[in-house]
C-alpha cells in the first residue's frame, strides 16, 4: 500500500482539481444501461420481445405498467427525486415527439436511453431486438449532431451507466455451470466497451460519470433457468465472474481523473451493497431474499411476472426480488439511499450527494 501512496496522492490531487472546476447544482441526468434502468424504452421498439409493459409491473408506485422491470421506481428514478428533478423520460418516447424545429420541448432534466435485456456486448439478446450500449451512444450523439442537445447541458449533467449483468447471464445460459474458469477474454471485451463509452461521452462534453457494478446475479431466482444451477444456494461461478468484472470496472474508474482531465468517475458497488441486505435481511425490512415476489416455479424464477400462470406475493416490499431477474422497488430504494449518502463501502470515492451538490466553483 505504501508503494502506491505517491500515485494515490497524485490521483487525489487531480481529482480535487476536477471537483473545483465544475459547477454545482446538477439538474440533468443521462442514463444508459439495461433493464435495471429502463424506464420504458423497449415498449416503443417494434418487434422487441423483452418487455415489462403489462401488469403487475409498476403496481406499487405508478399503479400501471410503465415498461420498468420492477413494481415501482428504479435507481435512476430515486436519484432524480434526490436531485429534485422529474424522472428522465424514455429516449424512444421523446424521440417520437421532438419537433423538427430547433430544441423546443427538449427535456432539461436529461434523458434515459437504457434498454431492458441489453448488454455491453452488441450481441447480447440481439435476437430480442433490444438497444445495445453502442446503439444508445449513437442515439445520444444524434441528438448532439441535430443540435437537440447543447454542450452547456452536457457539461453540467450526470452520466449513469449500469450494464453487464445480461452479458454474464447470457454466457451461463449458453454454457451452463460446467465451466469453472472465468472467461477472462469475455469480461475484458465487456470492460473495453465501458472504456469506449467513457471516451465517447467525455468527447461529447460529459464530465461526471457514475458507474454501477454488477450485482450478485448468481443469486437471482432466474438462475434456475441455467443448466446445472442450484435452487438451494447462489451460483458461485456466476458471482465469481461478476466480481472479476467489478474489479476491472473499479480499476477503470480509478484511472478516470488522470486519463480524462477534468472528469470525475464514481463507482457504485451494487454487489457489496446488495449483499449487505442479503446477508442481514431483517435489518433492512426483508422477509425473503431468495424467492421472487412475482412469477412461478422454483424460487418463482421459472416464469416471468405477469405471464399466464404467474403468482404474486402479498407484500412486495418484503421481497428482495420483484421478479425472476430484478430487485423490488424497496431494494432499489435502499441501494439509492446508500449511493446517495453512503460511505466508501457502498460508493467510491464519494457519494452522489457530494458529487451533485458539494462542489464549488473557483
Coordinates of C-alpha atoms in Angstrom, one line a residue:
X1 CA 0.0 0.0 0.0
X2 CA 2.8 2.4 0.9
X3 CA 4.4 1.8 -2.5
X4 CA 1.1 3.1 -4.1
X5 CA 0.9 6.2 -1.8
X6 CA 2.6 8.6 -4.2
X7 CA 0.3 7.5 -7.0
X8 CA -2.8 7.8 -4.8
X9 CA -1.8 11.3 -3.7
X10 CA -1.3 12.3 -7.4
X11 CA -4.7 11.0 -8.4
X12 CA -6.4 12.6 -5.4
X13 CA -4.8 15.9 -6.4
X14 CA -6.1 15.6 -9.9
X15 CA -9.5 14.5 -8.6
X16 CA -9.8 17.5 -6.3
X17 CA -8.8 19.9 -9.1
X18 CA -11.6 18.4 -11.2
X19 CA -14.1 18.9 -8.4
X20 CA -13.1 22.6 -8.1
X21 CA -13.5 23.2 -11.8
X22 CA -17.1 22.0 -12.3
X23 CA -20.3 23.8 -11.4
X24 CA -22.7 22.6 -8.8
X25 CA -26.5 22.1 -9.0
X26 CA -26.9 19.1 -11.2
X27 CA -30.3 19.3 -12.8
X28 CA -29.8 16.9 -15.7
X29 CA -29.1 13.2 -15.8
X30 CA -28.4 10.9 -18.8
X31 CA -29.0 7.3 -18.2
X32 CA -27.5 4.4 -20.2
X33 CA -27.9 0.7 -19.4
X34 CA -30.1 -2.3 -19.2
X35 CA -33.4 -3.5 -17.6
X36 CA -32.5 -2.2 -14.1
X37 CA -32.6 1.3 -15.5
X38 CA -35.0 1.1 -18.5
X39 CA -38.0 3.4 -17.9
X40 CA -40.0 2.0 -20.8
X41 CA -37.8 2.4 -23.9
X42 CA -38.5 -1.2 -25.0
X43 CA -42.2 -0.7 -25.3
X44 CA -41.6 1.7 -28.1
X45 CA -39.3 -0.6 -30.1
X46 CA -41.0 -2.5 -32.8
X47 CA -40.6 -6.3 -32.5
X48 CA -38.8 -6.1 -29.2
X49 CA -39.7 -9.2 -27.1
X50 CA -38.0 -8.2 -23.9
X51 CA -40.9 -6.4 -22.2
X52 CA -42.4 -5.3 -18.9
X53 CA -45.3 -3.3 -20.4
X54 CA -48.1 -5.3 -18.7
X55 CA -49.5 -5.8 -15.2
X56 CA -48.5 -6.2 -12.4
X57 CA -45.3 -4.3 -13.3
X58 CA -45.4 -0.8 -11.9
X59 CA -48.2 -1.7 -9.5
X60 CA -46.6 -0.4 -6.2
X61 CA -45.9 3.2 -7.3
X62 CA -47.2 4.2 -10.7
X63 CA -50.2 1.8 -10.4
X64 CA -49.9 0.9 -14.1
X65 CA -47.1 -0.7 -16.2
X66 CA -44.6 1.9 -17.5
X67 CA -42.2 -0.6 -19.0
X68 CA -39.9 -0.6 -15.9
X69 CA -38.8 -4.1 -14.9
X70 CA -39.9 -3.8 -11.3
X71 CA -43.0 -2.9 -9.2
X72 CA -42.2 0.8 -9.0
X73 CA -39.2 3.1 -9.2
X74 CA -35.7 2.3 -10.4
X75 CA -32.4 3.7 -9.0
X76 CA -32.4 6.3 -11.7
X77 CA -35.9 7.5 -10.5
X78 CA -34.8 7.7 -6.9
X79 CA -31.7 9.7 -7.9
X80 CA -33.8 12.1 -9.9
X81 CA -36.0 12.6 -6.8
X82 CA -33.0 13.2 -4.6
X83 CA -31.9 15.9 -7.1
X84 CA -35.3 17.4 -7.0
X85 CA -36.0 16.9 -10.7
X86 CA -38.5 15.0 -12.7
X87 CA -37.9 11.4 -13.8
X88 CA -36.0 11.1 -17.0
X89 CA -38.3 10.2 -19.9
X90 CA -37.5 7.3 -22.2
X91 CA -35.5 8.4 -25.2
X92 CA -37.7 6.4 -27.5
X93 CA -40.8 8.3 -26.3
X94 CA -39.1 11.8 -26.6
X95 CA -37.6 11.0 -30.0
X96 CA -41.1 10.4 -31.4
X97 CA -42.4 13.7 -30.1
X98 CA -39.5 16.0 -30.8
X99 CA -40.5 18.8 -33.1
X100 CA -38.4 19.3 -36.2
X101 CA -37.6 22.9 -35.3
X102 CA -34.6 23.6 -33.0
X103 CA -34.7 22.4 -29.4
X104 CA -38.3 23.3 -28.5
X105 CA -39.7 20.9 -25.9
X106 CA -36.4 19.0 -25.2
X107 CA -36.3 17.8 -21.6
X108 CA -34.0 19.9 -19.5
X109 CA -33.7 17.2 -16.8
X110 CA -31.9 14.8 -19.2
X111 CA -33.0 11.5 -20.9
X112 CA -32.9 7.8 -20.3
X113 CA -31.6 5.6 -23.1
X114 CA -31.5 2.3 -21.1
X115 CA -33.0 -0.8 -22.8
X116 CA -34.0 -3.9 -20.9
X117 CA -32.2 -7.0 -21.9
X118 CA -29.3 -5.1 -23.5
X119 CA -25.6 -5.6 -22.6
X120 CA -22.2 -4.1 -23.0
X121 CA -21.6 -6.5 -25.9
X122 CA -23.6 -5.9 -29.1
X123 CA -24.6 -9.5 -29.5
X124 CA -26.3 -9.8 -26.1
X125 CA -30.0 -10.6 -26.6
X126 CA -29.8 -9.2 -30.1
X127 CA -32.5 -11.6 -31.2
X128 CA -34.9 -9.9 -28.8
X129 CA -34.4 -6.6 -30.6
X130 CA -33.0 -4.6 -27.7
X131 CA -30.9 -1.5 -27.9
X132 CA -27.2 -2.1 -27.1
X133 CA -25.0 0.3 -25.3
X134 CA -23.4 1.1 -28.7
X135 CA -26.7 2.0 -30.2
X136 CA -27.6 4.1 -27.1
X137 CA -24.4 6.1 -27.6
X138 CA -25.4 6.6 -31.3
X139 CA -28.8 7.9 -30.2
X140 CA -27.1 10.4 -27.8
X141 CA -24.7 11.5 -30.5
X142 CA -27.6 12.0 -32.9
X143 CA -29.2 14.5 -30.5
X144 CA -26.0 16.5 -30.4
X145 CA -25.4 16.4 -34.2
X146 CA -29.0 17.6 -34.8
X147 CA -28.5 20.4 -32.2
X148 CA -31.1 19.0 -29.8
X149 CA -28.5 18.8 -27.1
X150 CA -26.1 21.6 -26.3
X151 CA -22.7 21.3 -24.6
X152 CA -23.7 23.5 -21.7
X153 CA -26.3 21.0 -20.5
X154 CA -24.0 18.0 -21.2
X155 CA -21.2 19.5 -19.1
X156 CA -23.5 20.0 -16.1
X157 CA -25.1 16.6 -16.3
X158 CA -24.6 13.3 -14.5
X159 CA -24.0 10.3 -16.8
X160 CA -25.1 7.0 -15.3
X161 CA -24.1 3.6 -16.8
X162 CA -25.5 0.3 -15.4
X163 CA -25.0 -2.7 -17.6
X164 CA -23.2 -6.1 -17.9
X165 CA -25.5 -8.4 -16.0
X166 CA -27.2 -9.6 -19.1
X167 CA -23.9 -10.4 -20.8
X168 CA -22.8 -12.6 -17.9
X169 CA -26.2 -14.3 -17.5
X170 CA -26.3 -15.0 -21.3
X171 CA -22.9 -16.6 -21.1
X172 CA -24.0 -19.1 -18.5
X173 CA -27.4 -19.6 -20.2
X174 CA -25.4 -20.8 -23.2
X175 CA -22.6 -22.7 -21.5
X176 CA -24.3 -23.9 -18.3
X177 CA -22.4 -24.1 -15.0
X178 CA -20.0 -26.8 -16.0
X179 CA -17.2 -24.3 -16.8
X180 CA -15.1 -23.4 -13.7
X181 CA -12.6 -21.0 -15.1
X182 CA -13.6 -17.4 -15.6
X183 CA -13.8 -16.5 -19.3
X184 CA -11.4 -13.5 -18.9
X185 CA -11.4 -12.6 -22.6
X186 CA -15.2 -12.3 -22.5
X187 CA -15.0 -10.0 -19.4
X188 CA -12.2 -7.9 -20.9
X189 CA -14.4 -7.4 -24.0
X190 CA -17.1 -6.0 -21.7
X191 CA -14.7 -3.7 -20.0
X192 CA -13.4 -2.5 -23.3
X193 CA -16.9 -1.3 -24.2
X194 CA -17.1 0.6 -20.8
X195 CA -13.8 2.3 -21.7
X196 CA -15.2 3.2 -25.2
X197 CA -18.4 4.6 -23.6
X198 CA -16.4 6.7 -21.2
X199 CA -14.1 8.0 -24.0
X200 CA -17.1 8.9 -26.3
X201 CA -19.1 10.7 -23.6
X202 CA -16.0 12.6 -22.5
X203 CA -15.5 13.6 -26.1
X204 CA -19.1 14.9 -26.2
X205 CA -18.5 17.0 -23.1
X206 CA -19.6 14.7 -20.2
X207 CA -17.6 15.1 -17.1
X208 CA -19.5 13.5 -14.2
X209 CA -19.6 9.7 -14.6
X210 CA -21.4 7.2 -12.3
X211 CA -20.7 3.5 -13.0
X212 CA -22.8 0.8 -11.3
X213 CA -21.1 -2.5 -10.8
X214 CA -23.0 -5.8 -11.4
X215 CA -25.0 -7.2 -8.5
X216 CA -24.8 -10.8 -7.4
X217 CA -26.7 -12.3 -10.3
X218 CA -25.7 -15.8 -9.2
X219 CA -28.3 -15.3 -6.5
X220 CA -31.3 -14.2 -8.7
X221 CA -34.3 -16.5 -8.8
X222 CA -33.9 -16.7 -12.6
X223 CA -30.7 -18.8 -12.1
X224 CA -33.0 -21.8 -12.1
X225 CA -33.1 -21.3 -15.9
X226 CA -29.4 -22.1 -16.1
X227 CA -28.4 -25.7 -16.7
X228 CA -27.0 -27.2 -13.6
X229 CA -27.8 -24.3 -11.3
X230 CA -28.9 -25.0 -7.7
X231 CA -32.0 -23.7 -6.0
X232 CA -30.5 -24.0 -2.5
X233 CA -27.7 -21.6 -2.8
X234 CA -26.2 -18.8 -5.0
X235 CA -24.2 -19.8 -8.0
X236 CA -20.6 -19.2 -7.1
X237 CA -19.3 -19.4 -10.6
X238 CA -21.6 -16.6 -11.8
X239 CA -20.7 -14.5 -8.9
X240 CA -17.0 -15.0 -9.4
X241 CA -17.3 -13.8 -12.9
X242 CA -19.3 -10.8 -11.6
X243 CA -16.6 -10.0 -9.1
X244 CA -13.9 -10.2 -11.7
X245 CA -15.7 -7.7 -13.9
X246 CA -16.4 -5.4 -11.0
X247 CA -12.7 -5.3 -10.0
X248 CA -11.9 -4.3 -13.6
X249 CA -14.6 -1.7 -13.6
X250 CA -13.4 -0.2 -10.4
X251 CA -9.8 -0.1 -11.8
X252 CA -11.2 1.8 -14.8
X253 CA -13.0 4.3 -12.6
X254 CA -9.8 4.8 -10.5
X255 CA -7.9 5.9 -13.6
X256 CA -10.5 8.4 -14.9
X257 CA -9.2 11.6 -13.4
X258 CA -5.8 11.0 -14.9
X259 CA -6.9 9.7 -18.3
X260 CA -9.7 12.3 -18.7
X261 CA -8.6 15.7 -17.3
X262 CA -11.5 17.4 -15.6
X263 CA -13.6 14.3 -15.4
X264 CA -14.9 12.6 -12.2
X265 CA -15.7 8.9 -12.0
X266 CA -17.7 7.3 -9.2
X267 CA -18.1 3.6 -8.6
X268 CA -21.4 2.3 -7.1
X269 CA -20.9 -1.1 -5.7
X270 CA -24.2 -2.9 -6.5
X271 CA -22.6 -6.2 -5.5
X272 CA -21.3 -5.4 -2.0
X273 CA -24.2 -3.1 -1.2
X274 CA -27.0 -5.6 -2.1
X275 CA -25.1 -8.5 -0.4
X276 CA -25.2 -6.4 2.8
X277 CA -29.0 -6.6 2.6
X278 CA -29.0 -10.3 1.5
X279 CA -26.8 -11.3 4.5
X280 CA -28.8 -9.4 7.1
X281 CA -32.4 -9.3 5.6
X282 CA -34.4 -8.5 8.7
X283 CA -32.4 -5.3 9.4
X284 CA -33.5 -4.0 6.0
X285 CA -37.1 -5.0 6.1
X286 CA -36.9 -8.2 4.1
X287 CA -38.8 -11.4 4.9
X288 CA -37.5 -13.2 1.8
X289 CA -34.2 -12.6 -0.2
X290 CA -34.3 -15.8 -2.3
X291 CA -37.7 -16.1 -3.9
X292 CA -39.2 -13.6 -6.4
X293 CA -42.4 -11.9 -5.3
X294 CA -43.9 -12.5 -8.7
X295 CA -43.5 -15.5 -11.0
X296 CA -43.9 -19.2 -10.8
X297 CA -41.8 -22.4 -10.4
X298 CA -38.8 -23.0 -8.2
X299 CA -37.9 -19.7 -6.4
X300 CA -40.6 -18.1 -8.6
X301 CA -37.8 -17.9 -11.1
X302 CA -39.1 -20.1 -14.0
X303 CA -41.8 -17.8 -15.3
X304 CA -41.8 -14.0 -15.9
X305 CA -44.1 -12.0 -13.7
X306 CA -47.4 -11.2 -15.5
X307 CA -47.3 -14.1 -17.9
X308 CA -50.1 -16.7 -17.8
X309 CA -49.9 -18.8 -14.6
X310 CA -47.9 -16.3 -12.5
X311 CA -48.4 -15.9 -8.8
X312 CA -47.8 -12.8 -6.7
X313 CA -46.8 -12.2 -3.1
X314 CA -48.9 -10.1 -0.7
X315 CA -46.1 -7.7 0.3
X316 CA -43.6 -6.9 -2.5
X317 CA -41.6 -4.6 -0.1
X318 CA -40.8 -7.7 2.0
X319 CA -39.0 -9.3 -1.0
X320 CA -35.6 -8.5 -2.2
X321 CA -36.6 -9.7 -5.7
X322 CA -39.6 -8.5 -7.6
X323 CA -39.4 -11.0 -10.5
X324 CA -37.1 -13.7 -11.7
X325 CA -34.3 -11.2 -12.6
X326 CA -35.0 -7.8 -11.0
X327 CA -35.0 -6.3 -7.5
X328 CA -38.1 -4.8 -5.9
X329 CA -38.7 -1.1 -5.6
X330 CA -37.8 -1.5 -1.9
X331 CA -34.4 -2.9 -2.8
X332 CA -33.8 -0.2 -5.3
X333 CA -34.8 2.4 -2.7
X334 CA -32.3 1.1 -0.2
X335 CA -29.5 1.0 -2.8
X336 CA -30.3 4.5 -4.0
X337 CA -30.1 5.9 -0.4
X338 CA -26.7 4.2 0.2
X339 CA -25.4 5.5 -3.1
X340 CA -26.8 9.0 -2.5
X341 CA -25.4 9.5 1.1
X342 CA -23.5 6.3 2.0
X343 CA -19.8 5.7 2.6
X344 CA -17.0 4.3 0.6
X345 CA -18.1 0.7 1.3
X346 CA -21.1 1.5 -0.9
X347 CA -19.9 4.1 -3.4
X348 CA -16.4 5.3 -4.1
X349 CA -14.6 7.7 -3.9
X350 CA -17.6 9.9 -3.0
X351 CA -21.3 9.5 -2.8
X352 CA -23.8 11.1 -5.2
X353 CA -24.9 13.8 -2.9
X354 CA -21.3 15.0 -2.6
X355 CA -20.9 14.7 -6.4
X356 CA -24.0 16.7 -7.1
X357 CA -24.1 19.4 -4.5
X358 CA -20.9 19.9 -2.6
X359 CA -18.8 21.0 -5.5
X360 CA -17.9 24.7 -5.5
X361 CA -16.8 26.8 -8.4
X362 CA -13.5 28.6 -8.1

